[in-house]
Amino acid sequence: MVLKVTALSVLAALPSVIAHGGVLSYLIEGVTYKGWTPYNTPVGQTGIERPWAVYDPILDPMSPQLACNDDGTSGALQLTATVKAGSPITAYWNQVWPHPFGPMLTYLALCPGTTCTGVNANTLSWFKIDQSGLINGTVFNGYWGSGKMIDQNSSWTTTIPATVPSGNYLLRFETIALHSLPAQFYPECAQISITNGGTLAPSASQLVKFPGAYSANDPGLNIDIYSNEAQVTTTYVIPGPPMYGAAVVPPASTTTIKTTTSSGPTQTPGTVAQFGQCGDMILGGDCTNSRSGTGYTGPTGCKSPYTCTVINAFYYQCL
Ligand SMILES: *[C@@H]1O[C@H](CO)[C@@H](O)[C@H](O)[C@H]1NC(C)=O
Ligand SMILES: *[C@@H]1O[C@H](CO)[C@@H](O)[C@H](O)[C@H]1NC(C)=O
Ligand SMILES: [Cu+2]
């Protein structure tokens, strides 16, 4: 009996861990660099990745953790990888990455001085060197950068632009998951020293702070991918600043995606009674595909006349 209870509580604790994650390693010019190992003690950990503690997403675009999924500081035994400008860098997420709906983004930030070690990530100015949003299909069920990342062995490869000046940088890989609102941010950073660089510094309009680069009202973040409108929308505005190196273009005529005010899941009558937990009716109730809460796999639909209502990103209730 005691054993059974223990096993059950372990199972119950698992989904919140395995449902999310982050970058665990990097491949740079044929060399694999171990990343940070969350959930292990920081004592003795060494690697090129900035420390981060848990697999949970960041839900607030103004969180002080948004730069590197931690307090912004380097580890006690922080390392730096050397990489030539023009080279690809691959980041590997824990497998299999569970969130196929949302963009992939990669940023660089130049550190002052001769190393990024000791530099707080929140003080830096970031520029975007790579992004992938809605690749094809509709916002509702299209193919996204994050889906491509999953298809690529839960990895993403970004090429350091050959034009970037040499120096010490933080490299920030980010995947944003849009299966629930608020949007989920998963950023991690590595310290790199770029050699053989070019001469094109980012322009002022391409530089942003984290937090600061995103707002909860950004059309690419305040987006209900389950709305009727999303089912016919084939464009998506990737959040953040204009890309580094992009030609300056006049502002496009407003083709932003409108978001609906009521953002509940599609309502199909079900079996859940008033005040019971419910979930998304379209794709099932798990964290992987549903907007309805981490690890929830129970029945999705509410008994008539109750409505499945968003309480928060992790809990929907029949009200
Ligand atoms: C979207 O792109 C992917 C990868 O290129 C492809 O496999 C898929 O068939 C495309 N889907 C549509 C609807 O075009
Ligand atoms: C897939 O990624 C893992 C790291 O998460 C790596 O160990 C493995 O070699 C990769 N497989 C392929 C085929 O690249
Ligand atoms: Cu998750």
Short mmCIF file of C-alpha atoms and ligand atoms in Angstrom, two decimals:
data_model
loop_
_atom_site.label_atom_id
_atom_site.label_comp_id
_atom_site.label_asym_id
_atom_site.label_seq_id
_atom_site.Cartn_x
_atom_site.Cartn_y
_atom_site.Cartn_z
CA MET A 1 0.00 0.00 0.00
CA VAL A 2 2.74 2.41 0.95
CA LEU A 3 4.62 1.48 -2.21
CA LYS A 4 1.57 2.06 -4.32
CA VAL A 5 0.99 5.51 -2.88
CA THR A 6 4.61 6.41 -3.49
CA ALA A 7 4.49 5.26 -7.09
CA LEU A 8 1.34 7.23 -7.69
CA SER A 9 2.75 10.42 -6.27
CA VAL A 10 5.86 10.03 -8.41
CA LEU A 11 3.68 9.63 -11.48
CA ALA A 12 1.62 12.64 -10.50
CA ALA A 13 4.77 14.72 -10.15
CA LEU A 14 6.23 13.71 -13.50
CA PRO A 15 4.13 15.60 -16.05
CA SER A 16 5.13 19.05 -14.82
CA VAL A 17 8.74 18.06 -15.41
CA ILE A 18 8.52 16.19 -18.67
CA ALA A 19 5.97 18.50 -20.26
CA HIS A 20 8.45 21.35 -20.66
CA GLY A 21 12.21 21.81 -20.76
CA GLY A 22 15.02 23.71 -22.36
CA VAL A 23 18.31 23.55 -24.23
CA LEU A 24 20.51 20.82 -22.78
CA SER A 25 23.50 20.83 -25.15
CA TYR A 26 25.09 22.50 -28.16
CA LEU A 27 26.98 21.36 -31.24
CA ILE A 28 29.54 23.85 -32.51
CA GLU A 29 31.95 23.06 -35.33
CA GLY A 30 31.70 19.34 -34.66
CA VAL A 31 32.16 19.61 -30.90
CA THR A 32 29.35 18.84 -28.46
CA TYR A 33 29.16 21.19 -25.49
CA LYS A 34 27.22 20.04 -22.50
CA GLY A 35 24.68 22.58 -21.29
CA TRP A 36 23.43 23.24 -17.80
CA THR A 37 21.67 20.40 -16.00
CA PRO A 38 18.61 21.78 -14.25
CA TYR A 39 17.41 19.97 -11.11
CA ASN A 40 21.01 19.07 -10.25
CA THR A 41 22.95 21.08 -7.75
CA PRO A 42 24.77 24.04 -9.34
CA VAL A 43 27.83 23.11 -7.29
CA GLY A 44 30.54 21.84 -9.61
CA GLN A 45 28.54 22.32 -12.81
CA THR A 46 30.60 23.70 -15.63
CA GLY A 47 29.71 24.41 -19.24
CA ILE A 48 29.06 27.12 -21.79
CA GLU A 49 25.37 27.49 -20.94
CA ARG A 50 24.17 30.01 -18.40
CA PRO A 51 22.56 28.35 -15.35
CA TRP A 52 18.82 27.71 -15.28
CA ALA A 53 16.87 25.81 -12.69
CA VAL A 54 13.60 24.28 -13.86
CA TYR A 55 11.78 23.07 -16.97
CA ASP A 56 8.82 25.36 -16.40
CA PRO A 57 8.04 28.03 -18.97
CA ILE A 58 8.20 31.75 -18.30
CA LEU A 59 4.69 33.14 -18.67
CA ASP A 60 5.35 36.85 -18.15
CA PRO A 61 7.14 38.72 -20.97
CA MET A 62 8.33 41.23 -18.35
CA SER A 63 9.89 38.55 -16.14
CA PRO A 64 13.46 39.38 -15.05
CA GLN A 65 14.24 35.77 -16.03
CA LEU A 66 13.37 36.30 -19.68
CA ALA A 67 16.91 36.93 -20.89
CA CYS A 68 18.42 33.55 -20.05
CA ASN A 69 15.83 31.68 -17.97
CA ASP A 70 17.63 32.58 -14.76
CA ASP A 71 18.60 35.64 -12.78
CA GLY A 72 20.94 36.69 -15.59
CA THR A 73 24.24 35.84 -13.94
CA SER A 74 26.94 33.41 -15.05
CA GLY A 75 27.80 30.16 -13.31
CA ALA A 76 30.66 29.79 -10.87
CA LEU A 77 32.56 27.62 -13.37
CA GLN A 78 31.26 29.28 -16.52
CA LEU A 79 32.93 28.37 -19.82
CA THR A 80 32.89 30.04 -23.24
CA ALA A 81 32.95 28.33 -26.64
CA THR A 82 34.87 29.82 -29.52
CA VAL A 83 33.09 29.96 -32.85
CA LYS A 84 33.95 31.49 -36.20
CA ALA A 85 31.49 33.98 -37.67
CA GLY A 86 29.60 32.25 -40.46
CA SER A 87 29.49 28.93 -38.61
CA PRO A 88 26.35 27.05 -37.61
CA ILE A 89 25.49 26.34 -33.99
CA THR A 90 22.94 23.68 -33.06
CA ALA A 91 21.01 23.72 -29.81
CA TYR A 92 19.40 20.50 -28.52
CA TRP A 93 16.28 20.55 -26.37
CA ASN A 94 15.24 17.72 -24.10
CA GLN A 95 13.54 15.10 -26.20
CA VAL A 96 10.97 14.95 -27.55
CA TRP A 97 10.12 18.66 -27.40
CA PRO A 98 6.36 18.69 -26.69
CA HIS A 99 5.15 22.01 -28.13
CA PRO A 100 4.81 22.19 -31.94
CA PHE A 101 2.89 25.49 -32.17
CA GLY A 102 4.97 28.65 -32.00
CA PRO A 103 8.06 30.43 -33.29
CA MET A 104 11.78 29.76 -32.91
CA LEU A 105 14.04 32.75 -32.31
CA THR A 106 17.79 33.25 -31.86
CA TYR A 107 19.49 36.36 -30.47
CA LEU A 108 23.01 37.61 -29.80
CA ALA A 109 24.17 40.21 -27.28
CA LEU A 110 27.66 41.66 -27.19
CA CYS A 111 29.28 41.73 -23.75
CA PRO A 112 31.45 44.68 -22.74
CA GLY A 113 35.05 43.84 -21.89
CA THR A 114 36.93 40.66 -22.58
CA THR A 115 34.45 38.05 -21.38
CA CYS A 116 30.73 37.55 -20.76
CA THR A 117 31.50 35.79 -17.48
CA GLY A 118 30.23 37.94 -14.66
CA VAL A 119 28.08 40.06 -16.97
CA ASN A 120 24.40 40.14 -16.08
CA ALA A 121 22.33 39.19 -19.14
CA ASN A 122 19.67 41.73 -18.23
CA THR A 123 22.09 44.60 -18.83
CA LEU A 124 22.83 43.62 -22.44
CA SER A 125 21.31 44.69 -25.75
CA TRP A 126 20.14 41.86 -27.94
CA PHE A 127 19.67 41.53 -31.68
CA LYS A 128 17.81 38.81 -33.53
CA ILE A 129 19.82 36.70 -35.96
CA ASP A 130 17.32 33.98 -36.81
CA GLN A 131 13.59 33.40 -36.62
CA SER A 132 10.98 30.95 -37.88
CA GLY A 133 7.28 31.50 -37.32
CA LEU A 134 4.36 29.99 -39.18
CA ILE A 135 6.00 28.06 -42.03
CA ASN A 136 2.85 26.98 -43.81
CA GLY A 137 -0.80 26.25 -43.19
CA THR A 138 -2.97 28.18 -40.77
CA VAL A 139 -2.32 29.60 -37.32
CA PHE A 140 -4.74 26.96 -36.04
CA ASN A 141 -3.03 23.84 -37.34
CA GLY A 142 -0.10 24.90 -39.52
CA TYR A 143 3.55 23.95 -39.49
CA TRP A 144 5.56 26.19 -37.15
CA GLY A 145 9.22 26.76 -36.43
CA SER A 146 8.74 24.79 -33.21
CA GLY A 147 7.26 21.87 -35.14
CA LYS A 148 10.25 21.91 -37.43
CA MET A 149 12.52 21.95 -34.39
CA ILE A 150 10.80 18.80 -33.13
CA ASP A 151 11.15 17.19 -36.57
CA GLN A 152 14.86 18.00 -36.48
CA ASN A 153 15.55 15.77 -33.50
CA SER A 154 14.34 18.51 -31.15
CA SER A 155 17.19 20.74 -32.28
CA TRP A 156 17.62 24.07 -34.00
CA THR A 157 20.59 25.24 -36.03
CA THR A 158 21.39 28.94 -36.37
CA THR A 159 24.28 30.28 -38.40
CA ILE A 160 26.24 33.09 -36.77
CA PRO A 161 26.12 35.81 -39.44
CA ALA A 162 29.52 36.30 -41.07
CA THR A 163 28.96 40.05 -40.78
CA VAL A 164 28.79 40.08 -36.96
CA PRO A 165 31.82 41.79 -35.39
CA SER A 166 34.19 39.56 -33.43
CA GLY A 167 33.76 39.63 -29.67
CA ASN A 168 32.23 37.95 -26.65
CA TYR A 169 28.53 37.32 -26.91
CA LEU A 170 25.64 35.65 -25.20
CA LEU A 171 23.74 33.47 -27.66
CA ARG A 172 20.08 33.13 -26.78
CA PHE A 173 18.00 30.32 -28.30
CA GLU A 174 14.29 30.61 -27.65
CA THR A 175 11.18 28.64 -28.46
CA ILE A 176 7.79 30.18 -27.73
CA ALA A 177 4.81 27.88 -27.24
CA LEU A 178 1.38 29.21 -28.21
CA HIS A 179 -0.82 26.24 -27.29
CA SER A 180 -2.06 28.12 -24.25
CA LEU A 181 -2.39 31.72 -23.15
CA PRO A 182 -0.39 33.42 -21.86
CA ALA A 183 2.31 32.38 -24.32
CA GLN A 184 5.13 30.25 -22.89
CA PHE A 185 8.74 31.43 -23.24
CA TYR A 186 11.62 28.95 -23.13
CA PRO A 187 14.92 30.87 -23.49
CA GLU A 188 18.42 29.62 -22.68
CA CYS A 189 21.78 31.26 -23.29
CA ALA A 190 25.32 30.14 -24.05
CA GLN A 191 28.51 32.12 -23.85
CA ILE A 192 30.43 32.28 -27.10
CA SER A 193 33.46 34.10 -28.38
CA ILE A 194 33.02 34.97 -32.05
CA THR A 195 36.18 35.14 -34.11
CA ASN A 196 36.85 36.09 -37.75
CA GLY A 197 33.89 38.46 -37.58
CA GLY A 198 32.68 41.16 -39.90
CA THR A 199 31.98 44.83 -39.46
CA LEU A 200 28.20 45.18 -39.44
CA ALA A 201 27.01 46.28 -36.01
CA PRO A 202 23.28 46.01 -35.35
CA SER A 203 21.36 49.26 -35.76
CA ALA A 204 19.65 50.91 -32.81
CA SER A 205 16.21 49.75 -33.94
CA GLN A 206 17.42 46.14 -34.01
CA LEU A 207 18.60 46.20 -30.38
CA VAL A 208 16.33 45.25 -27.48
CA LYS A 209 16.48 44.40 -23.79
CA PHE A 210 15.17 41.28 -22.10
CA PRO A 211 12.80 41.90 -20.47
CA GLY A 212 11.49 44.69 -22.65
CA ALA A 213 11.57 43.19 -26.15
CA TYR A 214 8.15 41.58 -25.80
CA SER A 215 4.81 42.70 -24.50
CA ALA A 216 1.81 40.58 -23.58
CA ASN A 217 -0.11 42.58 -26.20
CA ASP A 218 2.22 41.74 -29.09
CA PRO A 219 0.08 40.27 -31.88
CA GLY A 220 2.36 37.23 -32.00
CA LEU A 221 1.92 36.56 -28.28
CA ASN A 222 -1.65 37.58 -27.56
CA ILE A 223 -2.90 35.09 -30.08
CA ASP A 224 -5.61 32.49 -29.70
CA ILE A 225 -4.60 29.72 -32.07
CA TYR A 226 -7.93 27.96 -31.47
CA SER A 227 -10.15 30.84 -32.52
CA ASN A 228 -12.32 30.66 -35.63
CA GLU A 229 -10.18 33.38 -37.13
CA ALA A 230 -6.99 31.39 -36.57
CA GLN A 231 -8.44 28.59 -38.67
CA VAL A 232 -8.33 30.81 -41.75
CA THR A 233 -5.29 32.96 -40.91
CA THR A 234 -2.08 32.06 -42.74
CA THR A 235 0.13 34.91 -41.53
CA TYR A 236 1.84 35.33 -38.17
CA VAL A 237 3.81 38.27 -36.78
CA ILE A 238 6.92 36.96 -35.02
CA PRO A 239 7.56 38.92 -31.81
CA GLY A 240 10.68 40.97 -31.12
CA PRO A 241 12.73 43.51 -33.05
CA PRO A 242 13.43 43.56 -36.80
CA MET A 243 16.05 41.03 -37.84
CA TYR A 244 19.73 41.96 -37.73
CA GLY A 245 21.02 42.69 -41.21
CA ALA A 246 17.55 43.25 -42.65
CA ALA A 247 17.08 46.19 -44.94
CA VAL A 248 15.08 48.95 -43.32
CA VAL A 249 11.60 48.80 -44.80
CA PRO A 250 8.71 51.20 -44.32
CA PRO A 251 6.13 49.86 -41.90
CA ALA A 252 3.90 47.36 -43.66
CA SER A 253 0.22 48.11 -43.99
CA THR A 254 -1.32 46.70 -40.86
CA THR A 255 -1.65 43.02 -41.55
CA THR A 256 -1.46 42.07 -37.90
CA ILE A 257 -3.54 39.20 -36.72
CA LYS A 258 -6.54 40.28 -34.76
CA THR A 259 -7.10 38.36 -31.59
CA THR A 260 -10.50 37.55 -30.28
CA THR A 261 -11.64 38.78 -26.92
CA SER A 262 -13.13 35.56 -25.70
CA SER A 263 -10.45 32.93 -25.83
CA GLY A 264 -12.08 29.84 -24.44
CA PRO A 265 -11.63 26.47 -26.09
CA THR A 266 -14.09 25.29 -28.68
CA GLN A 267 -17.16 24.20 -26.81
CA THR A 268 -18.45 20.70 -27.37
CA PRO A 269 -20.74 19.30 -24.70
CA GLY A 270 -19.12 16.57 -22.60
CA THR A 271 -19.27 14.83 -19.28
CA VAL A 272 -17.52 17.17 -16.84
CA ALA A 273 -19.82 18.59 -14.19
CA GLN A 274 -19.93 22.16 -12.94
CA PHE A 275 -16.62 23.22 -11.30
CA GLY A 276 -14.81 20.18 -12.74
CA GLN A 277 -11.55 20.50 -14.69
CA CYS A 278 -12.00 20.50 -18.45
CA GLY A 279 -9.78 20.93 -21.47
CA ASP A 280 -9.46 21.62 -25.10
CA MET A 281 -11.91 19.76 -27.25
CA ILE A 282 -9.91 19.78 -30.43
CA LEU A 283 -6.65 18.13 -29.69
CA GLY A 284 -7.02 16.38 -26.39
CA GLY A 285 -6.19 17.47 -22.91
CA ASP A 286 -2.47 16.96 -22.52
CA CYS A 287 0.20 19.60 -22.37
CA THR A 288 1.56 18.52 -25.72
CA ASN A 289 -1.37 19.53 -27.80
CA SER A 290 -3.87 21.24 -25.64
CA ARG A 291 -4.09 24.71 -24.33
CA SER A 292 -5.66 23.37 -21.22
CA GLY A 293 -3.09 22.77 -18.63
CA THR A 294 0.03 20.85 -17.92
CA GLY A 295 -0.42 17.15 -17.70
CA TYR A 296 -4.19 17.22 -17.74
CA THR A 297 -5.50 14.17 -19.56
CA GLY A 298 -9.01 13.93 -18.21
CA PRO A 299 -12.31 14.45 -19.99
CA THR A 300 -12.46 17.70 -21.90
CA GLY A 301 -16.06 18.75 -22.45
CA CYS A 302 -18.47 20.27 -19.92
CA LYS A 303 -21.98 19.01 -19.26
CA SER A 304 -24.59 21.30 -20.67
CA PRO A 305 -25.15 24.14 -19.85
CA TYR A 306 -21.64 24.72 -18.40
CA THR A 307 -18.79 26.25 -20.37
CA CYS A 308 -15.13 25.28 -20.24
CA THR A 309 -13.55 28.46 -18.94
CA VAL A 310 -9.91 29.53 -18.72
CA ILE A 311 -8.92 29.97 -15.08
CA ASN A 312 -5.24 30.17 -15.90
CA ALA A 313 -2.86 28.58 -18.39
CA PHE A 314 -2.82 25.39 -16.37
CA TYR A 315 -6.39 25.05 -15.29
CA TYR A 316 -9.69 25.15 -17.13
CA GLN A 317 -12.96 24.72 -15.30
CA CYS A 318 -16.59 24.05 -16.20
CA LEU A 319 -18.53 27.13 -15.11
C1 LIG B 1 4.40 22.33 -44.60
O1 LIG B 1 5.79 22.15 -44.71
C2 LIG B 1 6.23 20.86 -44.35
C3 LIG B 1 7.74 20.83 -44.37
O2 LIG B 1 8.24 21.47 -45.49
C4 LIG B 1 5.63 19.82 -45.25
O3 LIG B 1 6.02 18.52 -44.85
C5 LIG B 1 4.12 19.93 -45.19
O4 LIG B 1 3.54 19.05 -46.12
C6 LIG B 1 3.68 21.35 -45.48
N1 LIG B 1 2.25 21.43 -45.25
C7 LIG B 1 1.45 22.12 -46.06
C8 LIG B 1 0.01 22.17 -45.66
O5 LIG B 1 1.85 22.71 -47.04
C1 LIG B 2 19.54 13.75 -31.49
O1 LIG B 2 19.82 14.59 -30.39
C2 LIG B 2 20.54 13.99 -29.33
C3 LIG B 2 20.71 15.03 -28.25
O2 LIG B 2 19.46 15.41 -27.73
C4 LIG B 2 21.88 13.49 -29.82
O3 LIG B 2 22.55 12.82 -28.78
C5 LIG B 2 21.68 12.56 -30.99
O4 LIG B 2 22.93 12.22 -31.51
C6 LIG B 2 20.85 13.23 -32.06
N1 LIG B 2 20.58 12.29 -33.13
C7 LIG B 2 20.89 12.58 -34.38
C8 LIG B 2 20.50 11.52 -35.36
O5 LIG B 2 21.43 13.60 -34.73
CU CU B 3 5.46 22.40 -21.67
#
